[in-house]
Each structure stands twice: as C-alpha cells, then as structure tokens.
Short mmCIF file of C-alpha atoms and ligand atoms in Angstrom, two decimals:
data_model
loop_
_atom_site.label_atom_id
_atom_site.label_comp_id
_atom_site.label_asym_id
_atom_site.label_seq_id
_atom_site.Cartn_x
_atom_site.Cartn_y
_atom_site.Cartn_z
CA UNK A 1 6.42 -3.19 7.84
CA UNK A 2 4.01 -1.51 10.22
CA UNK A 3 0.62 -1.72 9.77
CA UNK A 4 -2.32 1.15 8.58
CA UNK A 5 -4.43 1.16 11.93
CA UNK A 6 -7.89 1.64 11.53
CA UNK A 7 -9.84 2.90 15.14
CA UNK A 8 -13.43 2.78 14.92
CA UNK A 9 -15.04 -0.38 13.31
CA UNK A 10 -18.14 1.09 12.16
CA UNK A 11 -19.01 3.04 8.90
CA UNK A 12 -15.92 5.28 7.98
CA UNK A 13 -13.87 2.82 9.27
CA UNK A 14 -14.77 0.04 7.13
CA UNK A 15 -15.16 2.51 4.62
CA UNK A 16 -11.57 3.91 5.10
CA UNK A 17 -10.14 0.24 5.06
CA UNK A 18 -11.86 -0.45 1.57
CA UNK A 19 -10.21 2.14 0.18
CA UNK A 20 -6.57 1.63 1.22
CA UNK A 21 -7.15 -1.59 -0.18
CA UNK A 22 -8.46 -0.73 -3.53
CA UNK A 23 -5.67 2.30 -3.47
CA UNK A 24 -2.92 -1.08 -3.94
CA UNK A 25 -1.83 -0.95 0.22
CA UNK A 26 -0.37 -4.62 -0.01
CA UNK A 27 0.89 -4.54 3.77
CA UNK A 28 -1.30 -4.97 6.92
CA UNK A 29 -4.69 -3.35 8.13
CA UNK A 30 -5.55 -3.47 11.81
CA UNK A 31 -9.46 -2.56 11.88
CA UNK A 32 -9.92 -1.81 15.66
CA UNK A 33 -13.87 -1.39 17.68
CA UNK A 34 -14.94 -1.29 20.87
CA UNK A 35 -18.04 -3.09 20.18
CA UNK A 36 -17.82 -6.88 19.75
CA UNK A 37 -19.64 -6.84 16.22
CA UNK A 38 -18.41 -6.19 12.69
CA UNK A 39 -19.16 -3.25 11.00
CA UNK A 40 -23.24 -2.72 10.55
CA UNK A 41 -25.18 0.53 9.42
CA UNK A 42 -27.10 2.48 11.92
CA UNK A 43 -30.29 4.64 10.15
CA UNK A 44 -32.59 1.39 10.63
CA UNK A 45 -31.89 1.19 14.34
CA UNK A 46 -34.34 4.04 14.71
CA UNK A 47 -36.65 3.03 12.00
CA UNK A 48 -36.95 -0.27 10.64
CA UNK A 49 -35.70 -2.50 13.58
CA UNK A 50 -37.38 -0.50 16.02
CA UNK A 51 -40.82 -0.63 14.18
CA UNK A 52 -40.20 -4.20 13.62
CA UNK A 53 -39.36 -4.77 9.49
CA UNK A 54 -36.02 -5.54 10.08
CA UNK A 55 -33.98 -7.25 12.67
CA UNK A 56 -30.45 -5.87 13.86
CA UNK A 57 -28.84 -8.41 11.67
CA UNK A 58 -29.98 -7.16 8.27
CA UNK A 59 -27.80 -4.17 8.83
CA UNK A 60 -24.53 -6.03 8.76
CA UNK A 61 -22.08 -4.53 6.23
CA UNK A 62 -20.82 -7.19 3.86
CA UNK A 63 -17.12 -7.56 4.65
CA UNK A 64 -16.67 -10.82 4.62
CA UNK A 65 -14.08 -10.53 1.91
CA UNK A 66 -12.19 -7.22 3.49
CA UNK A 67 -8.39 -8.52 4.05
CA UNK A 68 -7.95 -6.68 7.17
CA UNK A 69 -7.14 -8.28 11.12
CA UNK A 70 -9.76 -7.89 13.02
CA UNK A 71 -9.77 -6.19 17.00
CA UNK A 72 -13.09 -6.43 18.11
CA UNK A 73 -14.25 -5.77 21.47
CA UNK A 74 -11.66 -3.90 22.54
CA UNK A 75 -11.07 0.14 22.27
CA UNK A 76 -7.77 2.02 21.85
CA UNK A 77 -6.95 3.67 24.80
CA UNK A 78 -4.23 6.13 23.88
CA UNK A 79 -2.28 7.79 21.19
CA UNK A 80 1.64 9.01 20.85
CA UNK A 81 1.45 10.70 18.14
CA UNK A 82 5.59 11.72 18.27
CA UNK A 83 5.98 8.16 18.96
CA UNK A 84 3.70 6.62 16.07
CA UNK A 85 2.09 4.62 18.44
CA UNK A 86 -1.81 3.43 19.45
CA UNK A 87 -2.40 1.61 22.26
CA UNK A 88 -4.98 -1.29 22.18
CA UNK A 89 -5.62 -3.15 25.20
CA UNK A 90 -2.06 -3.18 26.68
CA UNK A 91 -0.38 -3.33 23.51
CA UNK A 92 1.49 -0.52 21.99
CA UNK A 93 1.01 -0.70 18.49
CA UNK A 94 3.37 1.45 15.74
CA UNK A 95 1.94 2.48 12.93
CA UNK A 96 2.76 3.52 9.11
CA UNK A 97 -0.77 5.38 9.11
CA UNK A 98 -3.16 6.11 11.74
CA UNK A 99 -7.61 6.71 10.71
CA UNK A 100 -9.09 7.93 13.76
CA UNK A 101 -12.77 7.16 13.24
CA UNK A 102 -14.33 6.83 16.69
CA UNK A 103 -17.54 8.36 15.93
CA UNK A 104 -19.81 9.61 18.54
CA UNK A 105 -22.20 8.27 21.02
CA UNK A 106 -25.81 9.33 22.20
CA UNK A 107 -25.51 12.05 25.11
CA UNK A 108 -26.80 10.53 27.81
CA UNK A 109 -29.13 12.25 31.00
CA UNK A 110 -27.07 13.37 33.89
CA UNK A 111 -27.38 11.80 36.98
CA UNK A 112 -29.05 9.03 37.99
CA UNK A 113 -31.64 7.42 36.05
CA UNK A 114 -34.23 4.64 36.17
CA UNK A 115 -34.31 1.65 34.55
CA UNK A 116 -37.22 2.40 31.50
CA UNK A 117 -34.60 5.51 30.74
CA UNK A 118 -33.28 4.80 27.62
CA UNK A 119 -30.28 6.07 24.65
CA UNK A 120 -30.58 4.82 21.11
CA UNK A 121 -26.76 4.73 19.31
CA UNK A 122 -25.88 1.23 18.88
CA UNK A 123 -27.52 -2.22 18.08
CA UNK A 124 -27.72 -3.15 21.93
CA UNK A 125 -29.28 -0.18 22.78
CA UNK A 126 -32.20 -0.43 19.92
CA UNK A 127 -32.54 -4.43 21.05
CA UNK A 128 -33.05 -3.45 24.51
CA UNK A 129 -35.64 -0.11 23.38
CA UNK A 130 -37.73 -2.50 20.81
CA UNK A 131 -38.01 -5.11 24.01
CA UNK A 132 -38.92 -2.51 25.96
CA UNK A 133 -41.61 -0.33 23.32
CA UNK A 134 -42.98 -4.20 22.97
CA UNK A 135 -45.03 -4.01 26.40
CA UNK A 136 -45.79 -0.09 26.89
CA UNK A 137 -48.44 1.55 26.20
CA UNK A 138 -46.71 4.88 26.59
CA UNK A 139 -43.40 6.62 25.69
CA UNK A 140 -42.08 9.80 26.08
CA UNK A 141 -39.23 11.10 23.82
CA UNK A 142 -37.25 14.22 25.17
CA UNK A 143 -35.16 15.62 22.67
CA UNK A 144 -37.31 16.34 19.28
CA UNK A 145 -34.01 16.40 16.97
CA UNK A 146 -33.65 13.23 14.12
CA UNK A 147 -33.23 10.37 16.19
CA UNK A 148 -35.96 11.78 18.98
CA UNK A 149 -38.28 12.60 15.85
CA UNK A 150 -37.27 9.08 14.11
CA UNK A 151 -38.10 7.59 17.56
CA UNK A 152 -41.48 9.00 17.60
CA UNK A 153 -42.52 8.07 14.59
CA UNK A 154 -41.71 4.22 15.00
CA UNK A 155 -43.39 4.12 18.63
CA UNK A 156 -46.82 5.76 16.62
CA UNK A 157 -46.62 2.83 14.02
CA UNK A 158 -46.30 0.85 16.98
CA UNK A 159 -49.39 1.91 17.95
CA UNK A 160 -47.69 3.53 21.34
CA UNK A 161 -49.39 7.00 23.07
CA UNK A 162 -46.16 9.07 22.37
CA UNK A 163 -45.35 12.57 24.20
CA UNK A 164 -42.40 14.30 22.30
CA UNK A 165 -40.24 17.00 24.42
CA UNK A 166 -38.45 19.40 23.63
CA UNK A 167 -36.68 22.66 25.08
CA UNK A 168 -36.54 24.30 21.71
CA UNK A 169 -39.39 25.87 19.99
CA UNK A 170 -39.72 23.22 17.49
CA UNK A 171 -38.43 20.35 16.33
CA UNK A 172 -35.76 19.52 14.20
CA UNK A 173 -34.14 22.95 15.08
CA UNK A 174 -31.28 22.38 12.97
CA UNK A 175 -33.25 22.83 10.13
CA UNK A 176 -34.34 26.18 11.06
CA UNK A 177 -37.93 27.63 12.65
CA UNK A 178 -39.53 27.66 9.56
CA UNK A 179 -39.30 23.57 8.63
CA UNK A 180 -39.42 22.80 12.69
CA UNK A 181 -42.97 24.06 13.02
CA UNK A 182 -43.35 22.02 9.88
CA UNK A 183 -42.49 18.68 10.93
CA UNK A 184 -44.19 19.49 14.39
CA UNK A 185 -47.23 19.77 12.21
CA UNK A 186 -46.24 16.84 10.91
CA UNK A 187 -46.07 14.87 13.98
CA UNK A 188 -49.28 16.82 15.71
CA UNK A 189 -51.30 14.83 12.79
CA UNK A 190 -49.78 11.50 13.72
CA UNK A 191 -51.19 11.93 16.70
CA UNK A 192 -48.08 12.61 19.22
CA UNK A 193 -48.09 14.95 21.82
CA UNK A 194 -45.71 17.48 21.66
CA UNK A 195 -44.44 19.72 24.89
CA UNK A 196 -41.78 21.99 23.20
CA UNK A 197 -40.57 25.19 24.55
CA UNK A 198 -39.99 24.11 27.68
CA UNK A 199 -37.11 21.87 30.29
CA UNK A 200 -37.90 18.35 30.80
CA UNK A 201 -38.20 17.29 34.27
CA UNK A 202 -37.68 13.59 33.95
CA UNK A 203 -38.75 12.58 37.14
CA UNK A 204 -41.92 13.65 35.99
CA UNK A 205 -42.96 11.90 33.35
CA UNK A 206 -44.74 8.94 33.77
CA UNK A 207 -45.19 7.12 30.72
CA UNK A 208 -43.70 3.59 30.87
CA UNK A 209 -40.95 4.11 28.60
CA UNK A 210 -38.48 7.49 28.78
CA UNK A 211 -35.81 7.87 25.16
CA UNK A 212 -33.50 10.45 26.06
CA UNK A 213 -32.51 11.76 22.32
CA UNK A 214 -29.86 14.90 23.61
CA UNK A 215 -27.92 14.55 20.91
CA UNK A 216 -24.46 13.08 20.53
CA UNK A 217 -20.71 13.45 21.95
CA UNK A 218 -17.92 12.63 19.62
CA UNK A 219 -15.50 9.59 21.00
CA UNK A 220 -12.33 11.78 21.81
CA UNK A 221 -11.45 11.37 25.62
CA UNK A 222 -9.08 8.41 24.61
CA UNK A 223 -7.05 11.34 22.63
CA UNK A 224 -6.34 13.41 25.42
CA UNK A 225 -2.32 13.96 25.88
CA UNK A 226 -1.58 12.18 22.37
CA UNK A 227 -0.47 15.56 20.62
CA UNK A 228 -3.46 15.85 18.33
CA UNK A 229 -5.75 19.15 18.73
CA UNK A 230 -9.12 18.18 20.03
CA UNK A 231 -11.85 20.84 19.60
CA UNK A 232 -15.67 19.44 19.77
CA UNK A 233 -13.78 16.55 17.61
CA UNK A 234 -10.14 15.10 15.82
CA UNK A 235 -9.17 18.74 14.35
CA UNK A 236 -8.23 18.25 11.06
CA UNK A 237 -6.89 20.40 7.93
CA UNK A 238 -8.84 20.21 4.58
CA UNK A 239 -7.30 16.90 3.65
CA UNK A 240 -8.81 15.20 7.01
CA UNK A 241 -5.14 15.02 8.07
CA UNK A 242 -4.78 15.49 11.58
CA UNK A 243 -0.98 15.30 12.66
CA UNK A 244 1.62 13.03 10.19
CA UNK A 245 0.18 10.23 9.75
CA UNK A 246 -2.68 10.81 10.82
CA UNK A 247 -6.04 11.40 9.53
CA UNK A 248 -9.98 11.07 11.07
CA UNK A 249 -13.08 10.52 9.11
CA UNK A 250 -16.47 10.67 9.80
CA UNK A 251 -18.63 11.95 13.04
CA UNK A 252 -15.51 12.49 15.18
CA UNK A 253 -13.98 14.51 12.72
CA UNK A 254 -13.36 18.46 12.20
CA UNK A 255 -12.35 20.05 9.21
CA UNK A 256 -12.60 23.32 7.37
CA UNK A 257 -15.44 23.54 4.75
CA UNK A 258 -15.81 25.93 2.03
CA UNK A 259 -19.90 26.03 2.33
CA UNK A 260 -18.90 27.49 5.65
CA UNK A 261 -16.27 29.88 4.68
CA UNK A 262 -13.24 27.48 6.01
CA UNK A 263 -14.64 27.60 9.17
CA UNK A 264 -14.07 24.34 10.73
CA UNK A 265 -17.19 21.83 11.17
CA UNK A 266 -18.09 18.57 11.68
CA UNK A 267 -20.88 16.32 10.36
CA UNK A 268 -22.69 13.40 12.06
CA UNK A 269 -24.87 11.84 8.94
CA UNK A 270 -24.23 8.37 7.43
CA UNK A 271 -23.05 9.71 3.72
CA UNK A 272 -20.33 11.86 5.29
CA UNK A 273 -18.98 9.38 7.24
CA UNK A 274 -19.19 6.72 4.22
CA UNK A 275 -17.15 9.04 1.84
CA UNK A 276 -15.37 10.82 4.50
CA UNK A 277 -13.98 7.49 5.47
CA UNK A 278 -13.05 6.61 1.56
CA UNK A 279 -11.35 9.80 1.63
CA UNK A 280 -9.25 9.47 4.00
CA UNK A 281 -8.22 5.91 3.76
CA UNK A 282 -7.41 7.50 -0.32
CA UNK A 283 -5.07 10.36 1.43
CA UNK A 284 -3.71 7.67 3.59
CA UNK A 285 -1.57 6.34 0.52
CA UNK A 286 -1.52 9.92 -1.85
CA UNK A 287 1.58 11.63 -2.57
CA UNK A 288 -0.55 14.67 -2.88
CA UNK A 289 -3.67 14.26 -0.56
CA UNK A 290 -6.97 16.33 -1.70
CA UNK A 291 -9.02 18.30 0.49
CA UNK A 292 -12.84 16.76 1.44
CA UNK A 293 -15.09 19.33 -0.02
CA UNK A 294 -18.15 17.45 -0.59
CA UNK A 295 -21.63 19.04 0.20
CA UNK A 296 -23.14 17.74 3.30
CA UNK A 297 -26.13 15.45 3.09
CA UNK A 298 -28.37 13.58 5.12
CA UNK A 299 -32.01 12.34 5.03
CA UNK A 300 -34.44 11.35 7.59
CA UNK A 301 -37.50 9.35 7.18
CA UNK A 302 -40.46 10.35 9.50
CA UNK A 303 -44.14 8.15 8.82
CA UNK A 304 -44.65 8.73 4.89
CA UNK A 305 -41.93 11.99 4.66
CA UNK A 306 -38.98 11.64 3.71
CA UNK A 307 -37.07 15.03 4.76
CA UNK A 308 -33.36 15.66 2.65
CA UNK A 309 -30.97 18.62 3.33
CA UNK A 310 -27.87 19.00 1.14
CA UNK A 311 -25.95 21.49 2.52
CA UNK A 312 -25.35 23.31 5.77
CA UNK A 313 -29.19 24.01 7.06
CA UNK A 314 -27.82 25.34 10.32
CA UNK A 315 -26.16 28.06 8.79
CA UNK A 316 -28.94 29.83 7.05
CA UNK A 317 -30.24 33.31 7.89
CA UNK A 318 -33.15 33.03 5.61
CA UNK A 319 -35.08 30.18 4.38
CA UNK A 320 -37.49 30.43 1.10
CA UNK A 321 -40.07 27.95 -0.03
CA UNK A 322 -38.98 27.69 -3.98
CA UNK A 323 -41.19 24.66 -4.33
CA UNK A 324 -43.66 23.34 -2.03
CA UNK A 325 -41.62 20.52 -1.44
CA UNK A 326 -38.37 22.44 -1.81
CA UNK A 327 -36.76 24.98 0.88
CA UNK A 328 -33.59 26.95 0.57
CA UNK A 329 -31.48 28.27 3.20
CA UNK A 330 -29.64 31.56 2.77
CA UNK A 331 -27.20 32.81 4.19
CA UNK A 332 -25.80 36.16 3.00
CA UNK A 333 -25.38 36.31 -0.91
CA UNK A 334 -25.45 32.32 -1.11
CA UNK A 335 -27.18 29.99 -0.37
CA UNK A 336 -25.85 27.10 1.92
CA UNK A 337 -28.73 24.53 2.28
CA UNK A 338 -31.53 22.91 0.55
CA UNK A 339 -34.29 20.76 2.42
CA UNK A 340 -36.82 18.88 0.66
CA UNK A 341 -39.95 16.43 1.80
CA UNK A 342 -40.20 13.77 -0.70
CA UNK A 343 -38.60 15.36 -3.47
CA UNK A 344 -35.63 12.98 -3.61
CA UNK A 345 -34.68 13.26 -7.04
CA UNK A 346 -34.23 17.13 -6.80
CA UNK A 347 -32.59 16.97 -3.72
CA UNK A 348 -29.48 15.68 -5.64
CA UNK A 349 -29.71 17.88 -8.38
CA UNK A 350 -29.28 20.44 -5.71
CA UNK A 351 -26.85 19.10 -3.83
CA UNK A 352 -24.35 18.95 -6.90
CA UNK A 353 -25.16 22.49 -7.19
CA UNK A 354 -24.83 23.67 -3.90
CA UNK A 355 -21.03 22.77 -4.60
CA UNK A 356 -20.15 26.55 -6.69
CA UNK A 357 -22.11 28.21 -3.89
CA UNK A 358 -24.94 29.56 -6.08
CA UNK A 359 -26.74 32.77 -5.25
CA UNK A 360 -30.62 32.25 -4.70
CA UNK A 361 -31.35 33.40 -8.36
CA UNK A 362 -28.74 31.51 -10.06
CA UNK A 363 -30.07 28.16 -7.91
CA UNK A 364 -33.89 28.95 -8.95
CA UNK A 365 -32.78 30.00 -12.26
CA UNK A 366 -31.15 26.46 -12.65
CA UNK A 367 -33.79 24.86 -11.53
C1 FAD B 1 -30.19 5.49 15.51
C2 FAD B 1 -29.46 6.26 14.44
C3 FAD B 1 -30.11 6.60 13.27
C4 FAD B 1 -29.45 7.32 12.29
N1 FAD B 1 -30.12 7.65 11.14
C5 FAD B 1 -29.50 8.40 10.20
C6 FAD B 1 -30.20 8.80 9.03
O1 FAD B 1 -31.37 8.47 8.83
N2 FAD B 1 -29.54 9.56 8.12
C7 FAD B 1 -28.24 9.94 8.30
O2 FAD B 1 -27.68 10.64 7.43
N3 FAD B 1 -27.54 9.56 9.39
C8 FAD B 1 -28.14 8.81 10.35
N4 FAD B 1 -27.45 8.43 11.48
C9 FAD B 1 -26.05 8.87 11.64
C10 FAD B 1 -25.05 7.86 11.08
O3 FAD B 1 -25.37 6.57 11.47
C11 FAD B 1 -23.65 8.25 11.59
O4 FAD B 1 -23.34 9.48 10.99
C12 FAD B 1 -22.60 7.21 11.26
O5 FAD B 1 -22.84 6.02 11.95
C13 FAD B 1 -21.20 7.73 11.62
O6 FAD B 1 -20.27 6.76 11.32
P1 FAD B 1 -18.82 6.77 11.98
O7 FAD B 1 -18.15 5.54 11.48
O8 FAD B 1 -18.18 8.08 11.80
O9 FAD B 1 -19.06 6.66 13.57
P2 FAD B 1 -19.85 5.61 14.43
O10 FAD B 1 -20.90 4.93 13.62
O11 FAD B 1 -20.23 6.32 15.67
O12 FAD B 1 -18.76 4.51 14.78
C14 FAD B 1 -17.66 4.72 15.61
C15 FAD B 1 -17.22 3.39 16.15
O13 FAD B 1 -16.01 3.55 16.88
C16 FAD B 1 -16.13 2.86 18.12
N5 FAD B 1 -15.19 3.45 19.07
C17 FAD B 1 -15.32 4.59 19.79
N6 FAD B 1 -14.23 4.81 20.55
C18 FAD B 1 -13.38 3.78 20.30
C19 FAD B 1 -12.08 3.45 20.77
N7 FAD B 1 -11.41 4.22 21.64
N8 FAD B 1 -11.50 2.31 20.31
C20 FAD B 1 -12.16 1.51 19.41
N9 FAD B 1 -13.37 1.77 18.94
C21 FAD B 1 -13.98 2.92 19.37
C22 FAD B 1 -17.58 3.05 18.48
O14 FAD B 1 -18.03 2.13 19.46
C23 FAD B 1 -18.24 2.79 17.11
O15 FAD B 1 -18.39 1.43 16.88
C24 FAD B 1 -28.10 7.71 12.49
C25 FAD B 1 -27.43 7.37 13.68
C26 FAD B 1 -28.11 6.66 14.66
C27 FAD B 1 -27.40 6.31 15.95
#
C-alpha cells in the first residue's frame, strides 16, 4: 500500500501526522524535513532561548511515540502530481496522500553580507544569534515586524544598546498605524532606538551585531513544474486540498477565508499551522473533507506585553479602542480583527466571536 507522505517536519507536519493517526490510517507515514532535527516549536527562538531561560532543546515536540518513518535531513526536491509521485533525495516516492507543509523561511538581505549579519528562523540560526548577542554591546534590528520587535526586546533584557529599523512608519505595521505607534511607544520606553520611516543602508550601521527581520518566503521553489498552482504559497481550495491527493497546511499554504470574503490568504502564526496541520491530515482520510474556517490568531510577547490579534488585523479600515486594552479592526460593516495587550482571556472570547462576522455594535454589545 503506498504510504501518506508528510513534507515538512516541523509544526503542521507533525501535527498533520497525529491526526491521520488518530483518524484510524493503519498503513505507512513518511514524515520528511530538511533539517536534521525532529519536530521542535519555534516562538521561544526569539524569546526565551535568545534571552537565555530556555535552551533550544526545551522546545522539542514530544513524538517519541508518533508511528511514523522518519526522513530527516533531507528535502523533497520535486513533485508529479499526475504521476503521484515526491521525490526525496533520488528516490521517487508514490503516494496514497500527499501534506505539503514546507513552511517558510526568514527573507534574507540581498547581496553580499558580512559575517555579524544575521536571520532568525530555525534553531541554528538562534544558536548562532544568542553566541553572537553574548559578546556585543550593540545590535541593530532592521525590520520592526514580530520577530524584529521580539528580537529587540530580548537583546534589551540582555542588557544590549539596541537600534530598531524600519522603512515603515511604525512598527508592527500589520497591525495597523494606530497599535504601531503604540508598541513603538512601547519600545521608546525600553530604551531602544528606533529609526523608522526610512531605507536601511546596511553598510552603515555599525553596531556589532546586524538581525535582518524582512519577513518570510514560503518554501515553494521545489513545486515548480509539479502541476500544483503556486501563488505567494501551495494554492489551495477551502478544504486545504490542493490537487487529488493533495493537501498543504500551515505557513506555505493558501486558501480562501470567509473573514476575508473568500479571498484567498495565507497565515504564518504557530496556532494556524498547529490546527491547519490537524486539518488537513483529518481531510487526508474524510469521505467528505470540511473547509478550514477557523479565525486567525497569533500572539506576541514583547518585555511585560503580551499583544493578541484574533482575526485578520491587516484588513481593517478602521480601528476603535473598545477597551483600553482592547482594539477592533473594521472593515466595512464588520469587523475582521481584534488586538489586545494583556487581556488574554478576552482575546478568546473574541476570537470565537469574530467567527459570525459581528458588526462593531453587536461585538461591543456582546461584550
Ligand atoms: C523566531 C520565530 C518566532 C515566532 N514566534 C511566534 C509567536 O510568538 N506567535 C506565533 O503565532 N507565531 C510565531 N512564529 C511563527 C510560527 O513558528 C510558524 O507559524 C510555524 O512554525 C509554522 O509552522 P509550519 O510547520 O507551517 O512551517 P515551518 O515551521 O516553517 O516548518 C516547515 C519545515 O519544512 C522544512 N522544509 C522546507 N522545504 C522542505 C523540503 N523541500 N523538503 C523537506 N522539508 C522542507 C523546513 O526546513 C521546516 O523544517 C514564530 C516563528 C519564528 C521563526
């Protein structure tokens, strides 16, 4: 019988390979990862491991017990999706069902750079930044979105001089001008330096450490020619299923999402790709697959704050303070967001509500 291949050992991977377990898939699962190490969770790479209250190994996932062949260390390279075949190494592999959940990785600066220039996506990358933060005295971050901002805030508890750049306006821009200037507020009084508004010119900074934070590319390239539509990501329908027998999960993926009227996007935050990848290892095995409709969420923990958005912040044409600790995003009739600073118990109240796309008044009225 051929095998459920799995590509992309990381979070909706191993997620996706629970689940066509627990769904009763008695046959084999080929988990398959570029990177020579089992599944682990990324969030603390920015945060705890770089600030130095956790090491890279406490973020192992347990999967000890996970009946699935292991192919570490070594990426697929191509698809045939007519054929039903992946290739791994220089093995054609068939397949009954194919996950595509190949992520992303950090975008890096073009060009040539030197060798204190530094990325932050994987646990080699935040070994070699902590090694590096250990003897500075000074860092500069260009790119103020999560993982610059996240960045930042470890190198101040750190006790590093930190300069934060930034093109934009603000910070955090996908969270809208309104919450940017206040988490550059929020930085300002932690002492960083920010220069916002403007190009970075790397080869002028001199601070002894340089995180370029530009954002991330999704893991595609290896799809080219296999028959699948690729589109800023694996282009899915509303079940995640790409092609037969085929489905994606997680920050590679593209789907249609009622929050944004069908119109396809695609998420890169842990909690997607955790039940993104359940889903679609469920849809793997369903005689009637069901479309992934669950509100966006993702948090980000910055010194003391810890900012939450359910929702689609990016979207909104309007943001309102309902709450001092509680900002909605608006976006003609409904509203398609809600970000909140230490409010973390309200921010799921919300998010369950965001589902039935509320109008403002109905959402405060609720509340
Ligand atoms: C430093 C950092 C901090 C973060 N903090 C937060 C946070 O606070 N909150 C939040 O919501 N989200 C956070 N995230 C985002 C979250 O970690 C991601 O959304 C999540 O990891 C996505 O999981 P994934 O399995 O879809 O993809 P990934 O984790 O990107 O995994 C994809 C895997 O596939 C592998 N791969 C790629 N191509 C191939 C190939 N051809 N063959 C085989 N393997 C391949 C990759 O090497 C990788 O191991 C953070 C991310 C980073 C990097």
């Amino acid at each position: 019988m051929r095998p459920i291949v799995i590509v992309g050992a990381s979070l909706a991977g191993l997620r996706a390979a629970t689940a066509v377990r627990a769904a009763g898939w008695a046959g084999r699962v080929v988990l398959v990862g570029d990177e020579p190490h089992k599944p682990y969770t990324r969030p603390p790479l920015s945060k705890e491991v770089l600030d130095g209250r956790h090491t890279v190994e406490t973020g192992a996932f347990p999967c000890e017990e996970l009946d699935v062949e292991w192919r570490l260390g070594e990426p697929a390279t191509a698809l045939d999706v007519a054929a039903r075949t992946v290739t791994i190494g220089d093995e054609a592999v068939e397949y009954e069902t194919l996950i595509i959940a190949t992520g992303t990785r950090a975008r890096t600066w073009p060009g040539e750079t030197a060798a204190n220039v530094f990325t932050l996506r994987d646990r080699d990358d935040a070994i070699a930044l902590k090694a590096a933060l250990a003897t500075a005295k000074t860092v500069a971050i260009v790119g103020a979105g999560f993982i610059g901002c996240e960045v930042a805030s470890s190198a101040r508890k750190l006790g590093l001089e930190v300069t934060l750049l930034d093109v934009a306006e603000q910070p955090m821009l996908a969270l809208g001008a309104e919450l940017g200037a206040r988490c550059a507020a929020l930085h300002r009084d932690h002492g960083v330096e920010l220069r916002l508004g403007a190009p970075a010119d790397l080869a002028a900074l001199d601070h002894d450490v340089i995180v370029v934070a530009l954002g991330a590319l999704p893991n595609i390239e290896w799809l080219e020619g296999s028959g699948l539509t690729l589109d800023r990501g694996v282009v899915c329908d509303a079940n995640l299923q790409a092609a037969p027998h085929v489905f994606a999960a997680g920050d590679v993926a593209v789907w249609p999402h009622p929050l944004a009227d069908g119109e396809p996007i695609r998420v890169e935050h842990w909690t997607n790709a955790a039940e993104q990848g359940a889903h679609a290892g469920r849809n793997a095995l369903a005689e009637t697959p069901k479309p992934y409709e669950a509100v966006p969420y993702f948090w980000t923990d910055q010194y003391d704050v810890k900012i939450q958005a359910a929702g689609l912040p990016a979207r909104a044409e309007r943001v309102e303070l309902i709450e001092p600790d509680v900002a909605v995003g608006v976006r003609g009739e409904h509203v398609v967001s809600v970000v909140t600073f230490n409010a973390p118990r309200k921010l799921m109240q919300y998010r369950r509500r965001l589902a039935s796309r509320p109008r403002l008044d109905e959402l405060v009225s609720l509340a």
